[in-house]
Amino acid sequence: MKGYLDLVIHDGNRPLVDALEASVVSLLAGRPLHVHVEGLRGTGKTTIIRAMKDVLPRIRRIQGCSYNCDPEHPHCPIHRHLSPDAIEALGTEEVPVPFLEISHAAKIGTVVGSIDLVRIADPSRPEAALLPGVLPRAHRGVVFVDEINRLADTSPELTDVLLDVMGTKPGRLQVEETGLPAFEIPITCAIWAASNPDEEPGALEDIRRQLSDRFDFTVSMARPQDQATVKRILLDDELRWPLAAPSWAHHIGPSTGTGAGITAGAGAGARLSLGVGNGVDRGAGGDTGGTHARACDASALGALRATMAGRAAALPSVALPDDLASLLAEVYVSFGMESLRAVEAIALGARARAALDSRPRASLDDIRTVLSFALRHRVDASTIINIAKYLDEYESRCGRRREPDPPRDDVTESAAQPASDDARHRDRDLGAGGSGEPLPRPDSLWDRLMRGMGFARPDVPRGGPACDDGRSGAAPSRTSASTSASGSAGAGAADCGSGQGAGYGTGGAGISDPTDVPLSAPPVRARSLAQLAGGEVVFTEEDLRPR
């Protein structure tokens, strides 16, 4: 099975890796993010989810506790009433963060708990005791549910259990078994799930909308779009084969490796986001069993786990600025969202992304990164696009708008300097090296939204297609609300004309990039129906005809 260092990260699966990394950090901080990935079969959803187990660090628990009780906050029925001295006498131990799975054919007893037949049949000391199920044993860990749409369709009782566990942070689990007193325990675990919405019984939101809403993030997984990525996947699998072979296979004959070294983990992009350096040389020219490569992998994974634990420890101190909290509240009210979980997921996800980048506060770009994850299963695509434009208008009002590229004959000697030291978010649009040449355009919010909804962008230059006059066709800028309202388009909007945005596609479907359309603010602030006079309300076509 592929490990985290073996993943090949591309545009189609990068949103899932980003969402899972944020989920791991938030879980270790005690506020898990639940993630659901949808996509075509065979695109690697399950592979990536199971590979993320490699970056989970170790946790400390009470010695031998099946419920993974934190020694400082015991919660299980066995240890919750013990004093600190009694817990210290029992001792503690370090174990890996639990990673358990629930299949779509699971039974309620294996998920919640059932009578421990071994202890009740013990001839020396028979007693009625509970054997904890998957969920109680997954406390402070991860539960993976594959084909969750089938589970929701065929096992309504398990769906109800998941609703309770995912409904709050921490969740709750009530255990009831014949012959034993019922009890309730808190459960803190991240639920990761995968499904193929194009297969029976259909998409999760169409089967059990309540359960769909319980997921903080829903990510769309797309297949790789270019030949080079597919080739890297094939070569990586070929070179992994000798290392992954069982011990008896080495006695059959000599290994047939290529001899040339390859950087393990073509997914260095994901590792770089955690501050980890280059991959490990997995060349077949080493020892037969790949001992050196495995040792290097263990060292790299140890660094990853330590990094994850450190970023998780910093998450509680990462702030959501007051202006961004007000912005999310305004988005929730103005766009008529139904579930408060949407903005809660955006806020927690933005803080987790900031923690991964070792920043003390979340930014507007963090909100943009997780926007489609949190809203894709809760609102329609047009609402997501409108919210994205609203965020652009907000940034424009705050003076952080990307300025139009100046004409070449008006280029000054040196580029403008950023208004603040926030280099990550402010100076991405400034000239490079004082030459006045614009930097390559980074992924826009539209790019991220399209990736989040499963649309992949063709491999075109970041600057866009060339204009008729030979100039680089950088994406036309969005004009500010005040400029648009007065009917004046921004300078960049006329560079190459409308409709030049890159197209996006998935299979036979496609959608054009609308970010070259100038934004225009309404002439007056919108009013509710209760504020309108009777003559201002249009009920029928007759009301539109001039009198």
Coordinates of C-alpha atoms in Angstrom, one line a residue:
M1 CA 0.0 0.0 0.0
K2 CA 1.3 3.5 -0.8
G3 CA 2.6 5.6 2.0
Y4 CA 2.4 9.4 2.3
L5 CA 5.9 9.8 0.9
D6 CA 4.9 7.9 -2.2
L7 CA 2.0 10.1 -3.2
V8 CA 2.1 12.0 -6.5
I9 CA 0.4 15.3 -5.9
H10 CA -1.3 17.0 -8.9
D11 CA -4.0 19.5 -9.5
G12 CA -6.7 16.9 -9.3
N13 CA -5.9 15.6 -5.8
R14 CA -4.1 18.6 -4.2
P15 CA -7.4 19.9 -2.7
L16 CA -7.9 16.6 -0.9
V17 CA -4.4 16.6 0.6
D18 CA -4.8 20.2 1.7
A19 CA -8.1 19.4 3.4
L20 CA -6.8 16.3 5.1
E21 CA -3.7 18.2 6.4
A22 CA -6.0 20.8 7.9
S23 CA -8.1 18.1 9.4
V24 CA -5.1 16.4 11.1
V25 CA -3.9 19.6 12.6
S26 CA -7.4 20.5 13.9
L27 CA -7.9 17.0 15.3
L28 CA -4.6 17.1 17.3
A29 CA -5.8 20.5 18.6
G30 CA -9.1 18.9 19.8
R31 CA -11.4 20.4 17.2
P32 CA -11.6 17.8 14.3
L33 CA -12.6 18.8 10.8
H34 CA -14.7 16.1 9.1
V35 CA -13.8 15.6 5.4
H36 CA -15.8 13.9 2.6
V37 CA -14.2 13.3 -0.8
E38 CA -16.2 12.6 -3.9
G39 CA -14.9 11.6 -7.3
L40 CA -14.7 9.0 -10.0
R41 CA -13.7 5.5 -9.2
G42 CA -10.0 4.7 -9.5
T43 CA -8.8 8.3 -9.0
G44 CA -7.0 7.5 -5.7
K45 CA -9.4 8.8 -3.0
T46 CA -8.9 5.8 -0.7
T47 CA -5.2 5.6 -1.3
I48 CA -4.6 9.2 -0.2
I49 CA -6.8 8.9 2.8
R50 CA -5.1 5.8 4.0
A51 CA -1.6 7.2 3.2
M52 CA -2.4 10.2 5.6
K53 CA -2.1 7.7 8.4
D54 CA 1.7 8.0 8.1
V55 CA 1.7 11.6 9.3
L56 CA -0.3 11.0 12.4
P57 CA 1.9 11.3 15.5
R58 CA 1.7 9.4 18.8
I59 CA -0.6 10.3 21.7
R60 CA -0.3 9.6 25.5
R61 CA -3.1 7.6 27.1
I62 CA -3.8 5.8 30.4
Q63 CA -2.1 2.4 30.4
G64 CA -4.1 -0.2 28.6
C65 CA -7.3 2.0 28.1
S66 CA -9.2 0.8 25.1
Y67 CA -11.0 4.2 25.0
N68 CA -7.7 6.1 24.6
C69 CA -8.3 8.2 27.8
D70 CA -6.2 11.3 28.0
P71 CA -4.5 11.0 31.5
E72 CA -5.3 14.7 32.2
H73 CA -9.0 14.4 31.0
P74 CA -10.2 10.8 31.4
H75 CA -13.6 10.3 29.9
C76 CA -14.4 6.6 29.8
P77 CA -16.7 4.8 32.3
I78 CA -13.7 3.0 33.8
H79 CA -11.4 6.0 34.5
R80 CA -13.6 9.1 34.5
H81 CA -14.1 9.1 38.3
L82 CA -10.5 8.3 39.2
S83 CA -8.3 10.8 41.0
P84 CA -5.0 12.1 39.5
D85 CA -3.1 10.0 42.0
A86 CA -5.0 6.8 41.0
I87 CA -4.3 7.5 37.3
E88 CA -0.7 8.1 38.1
A89 CA -0.6 4.7 39.8
L90 CA -2.0 3.0 36.7
G91 CA 0.7 4.5 34.5
T92 CA 0.6 5.9 31.0
E93 CA 1.8 4.8 27.6
E94 CA 2.3 6.3 24.1
V95 CA 0.4 4.8 21.2
P96 CA -0.1 5.8 17.5
V97 CA -3.1 8.1 16.8
P98 CA -6.0 5.6 16.1
F99 CA -6.9 5.1 12.4
L100 CA -9.9 2.8 12.1
E101 CA -12.3 2.0 9.3
I102 CA -16.1 1.4 9.0
S103 CA -17.2 -0.5 5.9
H104 CA -20.6 0.0 4.4
A105 CA -21.5 -3.6 5.6
A106 CA -20.6 -2.9 9.3
K107 CA -23.0 -3.8 12.1
I108 CA -24.1 -1.6 15.0
G109 CA -22.4 -3.8 17.5
T110 CA -19.0 -3.6 15.8
V111 CA -19.3 0.2 15.5
V112 CA -20.7 1.2 18.9
G113 CA -19.9 -1.8 21.1
S114 CA -21.3 -5.2 22.2
I115 CA -21.1 -7.8 25.0
D116 CA -17.5 -9.1 25.6
L117 CA -18.1 -12.8 25.2
V118 CA -14.6 -13.7 26.3
R119 CA -15.1 -12.1 29.7
I120 CA -18.6 -13.3 30.2
A121 CA -17.5 -16.9 29.4
D122 CA -14.4 -16.8 31.7
P123 CA -14.9 -19.8 34.0
S124 CA -12.7 -18.3 36.8
R125 CA -14.4 -14.9 36.9
P126 CA -17.4 -14.4 34.6
E127 CA -18.7 -10.9 34.3
A128 CA -20.8 -8.9 31.9
A129 CA -18.6 -6.3 30.3
L130 CA -18.7 -4.2 27.1
L131 CA -16.4 -4.7 24.2
P132 CA -15.9 -1.2 22.8
G133 CA -16.6 -0.7 19.1
V134 CA -14.8 1.2 16.4
L135 CA -16.1 4.7 17.5
P136 CA -15.2 4.4 21.2
R137 CA -11.7 3.1 20.3
A138 CA -11.2 5.9 17.8
H139 CA -11.3 8.7 20.4
R140 CA -8.6 11.2 19.6
G141 CA -8.1 9.6 16.2
V142 CA -9.6 9.1 12.7
V143 CA -12.4 7.0 11.4
F144 CA -12.5 6.3 7.6
V145 CA -15.8 5.4 6.0
D146 CA -15.5 4.2 2.4
E147 CA -18.6 4.3 0.2
I148 CA -20.5 6.4 2.7
N149 CA -23.3 7.0 0.3
R150 CA -24.0 3.2 0.4
L151 CA -23.8 3.2 4.2
A152 CA -26.3 6.0 4.5
D153 CA -28.7 4.2 2.1
T154 CA -28.5 0.7 3.6
S155 CA -27.8 1.3 7.3
P156 CA -29.9 4.1 8.8
E157 CA -29.1 3.1 12.4
L158 CA -25.3 3.6 11.7
T159 CA -26.1 6.9 10.1
D160 CA -27.9 8.0 13.2
V161 CA -24.8 7.1 15.3
L162 CA -22.6 9.2 13.0
L163 CA -25.0 12.1 13.2
D164 CA -24.5 12.1 17.0
V165 CA -20.7 11.8 16.9
M166 CA -20.3 14.5 14.2
G167 CA -23.1 16.8 15.5
T168 CA -20.9 18.7 18.0
K169 CA -17.3 19.0 18.9
P170 CA -16.7 16.9 20.9
G171 CA -19.4 14.5 19.7
R172 CA -21.4 12.2 21.9
L173 CA -22.0 8.4 21.8
Q174 CA -24.7 6.6 23.8
V175 CA -23.9 3.0 24.3
E176 CA -26.9 0.7 25.0
E177 CA -26.5 -3.1 25.3
T178 CA -28.9 -5.6 26.7
G179 CA -27.9 -6.6 30.2
L180 CA -25.7 -3.6 30.8
P181 CA -26.5 -0.1 32.0
A182 CA -26.6 2.5 29.3
F183 CA -23.9 5.2 29.4
E184 CA -22.8 8.2 27.3
I185 CA -19.3 9.1 26.5
P186 CA -17.8 12.1 24.6
I187 CA -16.0 11.2 21.3
T188 CA -13.4 13.4 19.6
C189 CA -12.5 11.9 16.3
A190 CA -12.2 13.1 12.7
I191 CA -14.6 11.3 10.3
W192 CA -13.1 10.9 6.8
A193 CA -15.3 9.5 4.1
A194 CA -15.2 8.7 0.4
S195 CA -17.9 8.1 -2.2
N196 CA -18.6 7.8 -5.9
P197 CA -21.6 10.1 -6.5
D198 CA -22.1 8.9 -10.1
E199 CA -22.8 5.3 -8.9
E200 CA -25.8 3.9 -7.0
P201 CA -27.4 5.0 -4.8
G202 CA -26.2 8.5 -5.8
A203 CA -24.6 11.6 -4.0
L204 CA -24.7 11.7 -0.2
E205 CA -26.5 15.0 -0.1
D206 CA -29.4 13.4 -2.1
I207 CA -29.6 10.4 0.2
R208 CA -29.1 11.9 3.7
R209 CA -28.8 15.6 3.7
Q210 CA -28.3 15.8 7.4
L211 CA -25.3 13.6 7.3
S212 CA -23.9 15.5 4.3
D213 CA -24.1 18.8 6.3
R214 CA -22.2 17.2 9.2
F215 CA -19.1 17.1 7.1
D216 CA -17.1 20.4 7.5
F217 CA -15.4 19.9 4.1
T218 CA -16.6 18.2 0.9
V219 CA -13.8 17.9 -1.7
S220 CA -14.1 16.9 -5.3
M221 CA -11.3 14.6 -6.6
A222 CA -10.3 14.9 -10.2
R223 CA -8.1 12.6 -12.3
P224 CA -4.7 13.8 -13.5
Q225 CA -5.0 15.9 -16.7
D226 CA -1.5 15.6 -18.2
Q227 CA 0.7 12.8 -19.4
A228 CA 3.7 13.7 -17.3
T229 CA 1.8 13.2 -14.1
V230 CA 0.5 9.8 -15.2
K231 CA 4.0 8.8 -16.2
R232 CA 5.3 9.8 -12.7
I233 CA 2.7 7.7 -11.1
L234 CA 3.6 4.7 -13.2
L235 CA 7.4 5.1 -12.7
D236 CA 6.9 5.6 -8.9
D237 CA 4.8 2.4 -8.7
E238 CA 7.5 0.5 -10.7
L239 CA 10.3 1.6 -8.4
R240 CA 8.3 1.0 -5.3
W241 CA 7.7 -2.7 -6.2
P242 CA 11.0 -4.2 -5.1
L243 CA 10.8 -2.3 -1.8
A244 CA 7.2 -3.4 -1.1
A245 CA 7.7 -7.0 -2.0
P246 CA 7.3 -9.5 0.8
S247 CA 10.5 -11.1 2.3
W248 CA 9.9 -14.4 0.6
A249 CA 9.9 -12.7 -2.8
H250 CA 13.6 -11.8 -2.5
H251 CA 14.5 -15.4 -2.6
I252 CA 12.9 -16.0 -6.0
G253 CA 15.6 -14.1 -8.0
P254 CA 17.5 -10.8 -8.3
S255 CA 15.7 -7.5 -8.2
T256 CA 15.1 -5.9 -11.6
G257 CA 15.3 -2.3 -10.6
T258 CA 16.1 0.5 -13.0
G259 CA 19.3 1.4 -11.2
A260 CA 18.6 5.1 -11.5
G261 CA 17.6 7.1 -8.3
I262 CA 14.2 8.7 -8.0
T263 CA 13.0 11.2 -5.5
A264 CA 10.5 9.4 -3.3
G265 CA 7.3 11.1 -3.0
A266 CA 6.6 12.8 -6.1
G267 CA 4.2 14.6 -3.7
A268 CA 6.9 16.9 -2.5
G269 CA 4.4 19.8 -2.9
A270 CA 2.4 18.5 0.0
R271 CA 5.4 17.9 2.2
L272 CA 6.8 21.3 1.5
S273 CA 3.6 22.8 2.9
L274 CA 4.6 21.2 6.2
G275 CA 8.2 22.5 6.0
V276 CA 9.7 19.1 5.1
G277 CA 12.6 19.1 2.6
N278 CA 13.4 17.0 -0.4
G279 CA 12.3 13.4 -0.7
V280 CA 14.4 10.3 -0.1
D281 CA 16.4 8.6 -2.8
R282 CA 14.6 5.3 -3.6
G283 CA 17.0 4.1 -6.2
A284 CA 17.2 0.3 -6.6
G285 CA 21.0 0.4 -6.6
G286 CA 20.9 0.2 -2.7
D287 CA 20.7 -2.9 -0.7
T288 CA 18.3 -5.7 -1.8
G289 CA 15.7 -5.1 0.9
G290 CA 15.7 -1.4 0.6
T291 CA 16.8 -1.0 4.2
H292 CA 18.5 2.4 3.6
A293 CA 15.4 3.8 1.8
R294 CA 13.1 2.6 4.6
A295 CA 15.4 4.2 7.2
C296 CA 15.3 7.5 5.3
D297 CA 11.5 7.2 5.0
A298 CA 11.2 6.6 8.7
S299 CA 13.3 9.7 9.4
A300 CA 11.3 11.9 7.0
L301 CA 8.0 10.6 8.5
G302 CA 9.3 11.3 12.0
A303 CA 10.0 14.9 11.0
L304 CA 6.5 15.2 9.5
R305 CA 4.8 13.9 12.6
A306 CA 6.8 16.3 14.8
T307 CA 5.8 19.1 12.5
M308 CA 2.2 18.2 12.6
A309 CA 2.2 18.0 16.4
G310 CA 3.9 21.4 16.6
R311 CA 1.5 23.1 14.2
A312 CA -1.5 21.6 16.1
A313 CA -0.1 22.9 19.4
A314 CA -0.1 26.4 17.9
L315 CA -3.6 26.2 16.4
P316 CA -5.5 27.4 19.6
S317 CA -3.4 30.6 19.6
V318 CA -4.1 31.3 15.9
A319 CA -6.6 34.2 15.7
L320 CA -9.4 34.9 13.3
P321 CA -9.3 38.7 13.0
D322 CA -12.4 40.6 14.0
D323 CA -12.9 42.0 10.5
L324 CA -12.8 38.5 8.9
A325 CA -15.3 37.2 11.6
S326 CA -17.6 40.1 10.7
L327 CA -17.1 39.3 7.0
L328 CA -18.1 35.7 7.5
A329 CA -21.2 36.7 9.6
E330 CA -22.2 39.1 6.8
V331 CA -21.8 36.3 4.2
Y332 CA -23.9 33.9 6.2
V333 CA -26.8 36.4 6.6
S334 CA -26.6 38.1 3.2
F335 CA -26.5 34.9 1.2
G336 CA -29.2 33.1 3.2
M337 CA -27.1 30.1 4.2
E338 CA -29.1 27.5 6.1
S339 CA -26.4 25.8 8.3
L340 CA -24.2 27.6 10.7
R341 CA -21.7 24.8 10.3
A342 CA -20.8 26.3 6.9
V343 CA -19.2 29.5 8.4
E344 CA -17.9 27.5 11.4
A345 CA -16.0 25.2 9.1
I346 CA -14.6 28.1 7.1
A347 CA -13.4 29.8 10.2
L348 CA -11.8 26.6 11.7
G349 CA -10.3 25.6 8.3
A350 CA -8.8 29.1 7.7
R351 CA -7.2 29.0 11.2
A352 CA -5.8 25.5 10.5
R353 CA -4.3 26.6 7.2
A354 CA -2.7 29.6 9.0
A355 CA -1.3 27.1 11.6
L356 CA 0.1 24.9 8.9
D357 CA 1.9 28.0 7.5
S358 CA 3.1 29.0 11.0
R359 CA 1.2 32.3 10.9
P360 CA -0.4 33.9 14.0
R361 CA -3.7 34.8 12.4
A362 CA -5.9 33.7 9.5
S363 CA -6.1 35.7 6.4
L364 CA -8.6 36.3 3.6
D365 CA -6.6 34.0 1.4
D366 CA -7.1 31.2 3.9
I367 CA -10.8 31.8 3.8
R368 CA -10.6 31.6 0.0
T369 CA -8.7 28.4 0.1
V370 CA -11.4 26.5 2.2
L371 CA -14.4 28.3 0.8
S372 CA -15.4 25.8 -1.8
F373 CA -14.6 22.9 0.6
A374 CA -17.1 24.2 3.2
L375 CA -19.8 25.3 0.7
R376 CA -19.8 22.8 -2.1
H377 CA -22.3 20.5 -0.5
R378 CA -24.4 23.2 1.2
V379 CA -25.1 25.7 -1.6
D380 CA -25.3 25.7 -5.3
A381 CA -22.4 26.6 -7.6
S382 CA -23.8 30.0 -8.5
T383 CA -23.9 31.0 -4.8
I384 CA -20.3 30.0 -4.3
I385 CA -19.3 32.2 -7.3
N386 CA -21.3 35.1 -6.0
I387 CA -19.7 34.8 -2.6
A388 CA -16.3 34.7 -4.3
K389 CA -17.1 37.9 -6.1
Y390 CA -18.3 39.4 -2.8
L391 CA -14.9 38.6 -1.2
D392 CA -13.1 40.2 -4.1
E393 CA -15.2 43.4 -3.6
Y394 CA -14.4 43.3 0.1
E395 CA -10.7 43.1 -0.6
S396 CA -11.1 45.9 -3.1
R397 CA -12.7 48.1 -0.5
C398 CA -9.9 47.3 2.0
G399 CA -7.3 48.5 -0.5
R400 CA -5.8 45.1 -1.1
R401 CA -7.0 44.8 -4.7
R402 CA -4.6 43.6 -7.5
E403 CA -3.9 46.7 -9.6
P404 CA -4.2 46.6 -13.4
D405 CA -1.0 45.9 -15.3
P406 CA 0.3 49.2 -16.6
P407 CA 0.9 49.6 -20.4
R408 CA 4.4 48.8 -21.5
D409 CA 5.2 52.3 -22.6
D410 CA 4.3 53.6 -19.1
V411 CA 6.4 51.2 -17.1
T412 CA 8.3 53.1 -14.4
E413 CA 11.8 52.5 -13.3
S414 CA 10.9 50.5 -10.2
A415 CA 7.9 48.6 -9.1
A416 CA 5.6 49.8 -6.4
Q417 CA 6.3 48.5 -2.9
P418 CA 3.7 46.7 -0.8
A419 CA 1.8 48.7 1.8
S420 CA 2.6 46.2 4.5
D421 CA 5.1 43.4 5.5
D422 CA 2.6 40.7 4.8
A423 CA 4.6 39.4 1.8
R424 CA 2.7 36.2 1.4
H425 CA -0.6 38.0 0.6
R426 CA 0.3 41.5 -0.5
D427 CA 3.4 41.5 -2.8
R428 CA 2.3 38.8 -5.1
D429 CA 1.2 41.4 -7.7
L430 CA 4.2 43.7 -7.5
G431 CA 6.9 43.9 -10.2
A432 CA 10.0 41.7 -9.8
G433 CA 13.5 43.0 -9.3
G434 CA 12.6 46.6 -10.0
S435 CA 12.1 45.9 -13.7
G436 CA 8.5 46.7 -13.8
E437 CA 7.7 43.3 -15.3
P438 CA 4.6 41.7 -13.6
L439 CA 5.2 38.5 -11.7
P440 CA 3.4 35.4 -13.1
R441 CA -0.2 35.5 -12.0
P442 CA -0.8 33.1 -9.1
D443 CA -3.8 30.9 -8.9
S444 CA -6.9 33.1 -8.6
L445 CA -9.9 32.4 -6.4
W446 CA -11.7 31.1 -9.5
D447 CA -8.8 28.6 -10.0
R448 CA -9.2 27.3 -6.5
L449 CA -13.0 27.2 -6.7
M450 CA -12.9 25.2 -10.0
R451 CA -10.4 22.7 -8.5
G452 CA -12.6 22.3 -5.4
M453 CA -15.5 21.5 -7.7
G454 CA -13.5 19.0 -9.7
F455 CA -12.8 21.1 -12.8
A456 CA -9.1 21.0 -13.9
R457 CA -7.4 23.9 -15.6
P458 CA -5.5 23.1 -18.8
D459 CA -1.8 23.7 -18.6
V460 CA -1.6 27.3 -20.0
P461 CA 0.9 30.0 -19.0
R462 CA 0.0 31.8 -15.8
G463 CA 0.0 35.1 -17.7
G464 CA -2.8 33.9 -20.0
P465 CA -2.9 33.9 -23.8
A466 CA -1.1 36.5 -25.8
C467 CA -3.0 39.6 -27.0
D468 CA -3.3 40.7 -30.5
D469 CA -0.6 43.4 -30.0
G470 CA 1.9 40.8 -28.7
R471 CA 1.6 41.7 -25.0
S472 CA 1.2 39.1 -22.4
G473 CA -2.5 38.6 -21.7
A474 CA -2.5 38.7 -17.9
A475 CA -5.9 38.2 -16.6
P476 CA -7.8 41.5 -16.6
S477 CA -8.1 43.0 -13.2
R478 CA -11.4 43.4 -11.3
T479 CA -12.4 47.0 -11.0
S480 CA -13.3 48.4 -7.7
A481 CA -17.0 48.8 -6.8
S482 CA -16.9 52.6 -7.0
T483 CA -15.2 52.5 -10.4
S484 CA -17.6 49.9 -11.8
A485 CA -20.7 51.8 -10.5
S486 CA -19.7 54.9 -12.4
G487 CA -19.6 52.8 -15.6
S488 CA -15.8 53.0 -16.0
A489 CA -14.0 49.7 -16.6
G490 CA -10.6 49.2 -15.1
A491 CA -7.5 49.6 -17.4
G492 CA -6.8 46.0 -17.4
A493 CA -10.3 45.0 -18.5
A494 CA -9.7 46.3 -22.0
D495 CA -6.3 44.7 -22.6
C496 CA -7.4 41.7 -24.4
G497 CA -11.2 42.0 -24.4
S498 CA -13.7 39.9 -22.6
G499 CA -13.9 36.1 -22.6
Q500 CA -10.1 35.5 -22.5
G501 CA -10.1 33.6 -19.2
A502 CA -8.8 30.0 -19.2
G503 CA -11.4 27.3 -19.6
Y504 CA -11.8 24.4 -17.2
G505 CA -13.0 20.9 -17.9
T506 CA -13.8 17.5 -16.4
G507 CA -14.5 14.8 -19.0
G508 CA -16.9 16.3 -21.5
A509 CA -18.1 19.2 -19.4
G510 CA -16.5 22.6 -19.4
I511 CA -16.8 26.1 -18.0
S512 CA -15.2 29.4 -18.8
D513 CA -13.3 31.6 -16.4
P514 CA -15.6 34.7 -15.7
T515 CA -13.0 36.6 -13.7
D516 CA -12.5 39.0 -16.7
V517 CA -16.0 40.4 -16.2
P518 CA -15.8 43.7 -14.4
L519 CA -17.6 43.8 -11.1
S520 CA -20.3 46.4 -10.7
A521 CA -22.0 47.4 -7.5
P522 CA -25.7 48.0 -7.4
P523 CA -26.7 51.7 -7.5
V524 CA -28.3 51.5 -4.0
R525 CA -28.1 49.1 -1.1
A526 CA -30.6 46.2 -1.3
R527 CA -33.7 46.5 0.8
S528 CA -35.9 43.8 2.3
L529 CA -39.5 43.3 1.1
A530 CA -40.8 44.8 4.3
Q531 CA -39.1 48.1 3.4
L532 CA -40.5 48.4 -0.1
A533 CA -43.6 50.5 -0.8
G534 CA -46.5 48.8 -2.5
G535 CA -45.8 50.3 -5.9
E536 CA -42.2 49.1 -5.9
V537 CA -43.2 45.4 -5.7
V538 CA -43.7 43.6 -9.0
F539 CA -46.1 40.7 -8.8
T540 CA -47.1 40.0 -12.4
E541 CA -46.1 40.9 -16.0
E542 CA -48.8 43.5 -16.0
D543 CA -47.0 45.5 -13.4
L544 CA -44.0 45.9 -15.7
R545 CA -46.0 47.6 -18.5
P546 CA -45.9 51.4 -18.6
R547 CA -49.1 53.1 -17.6

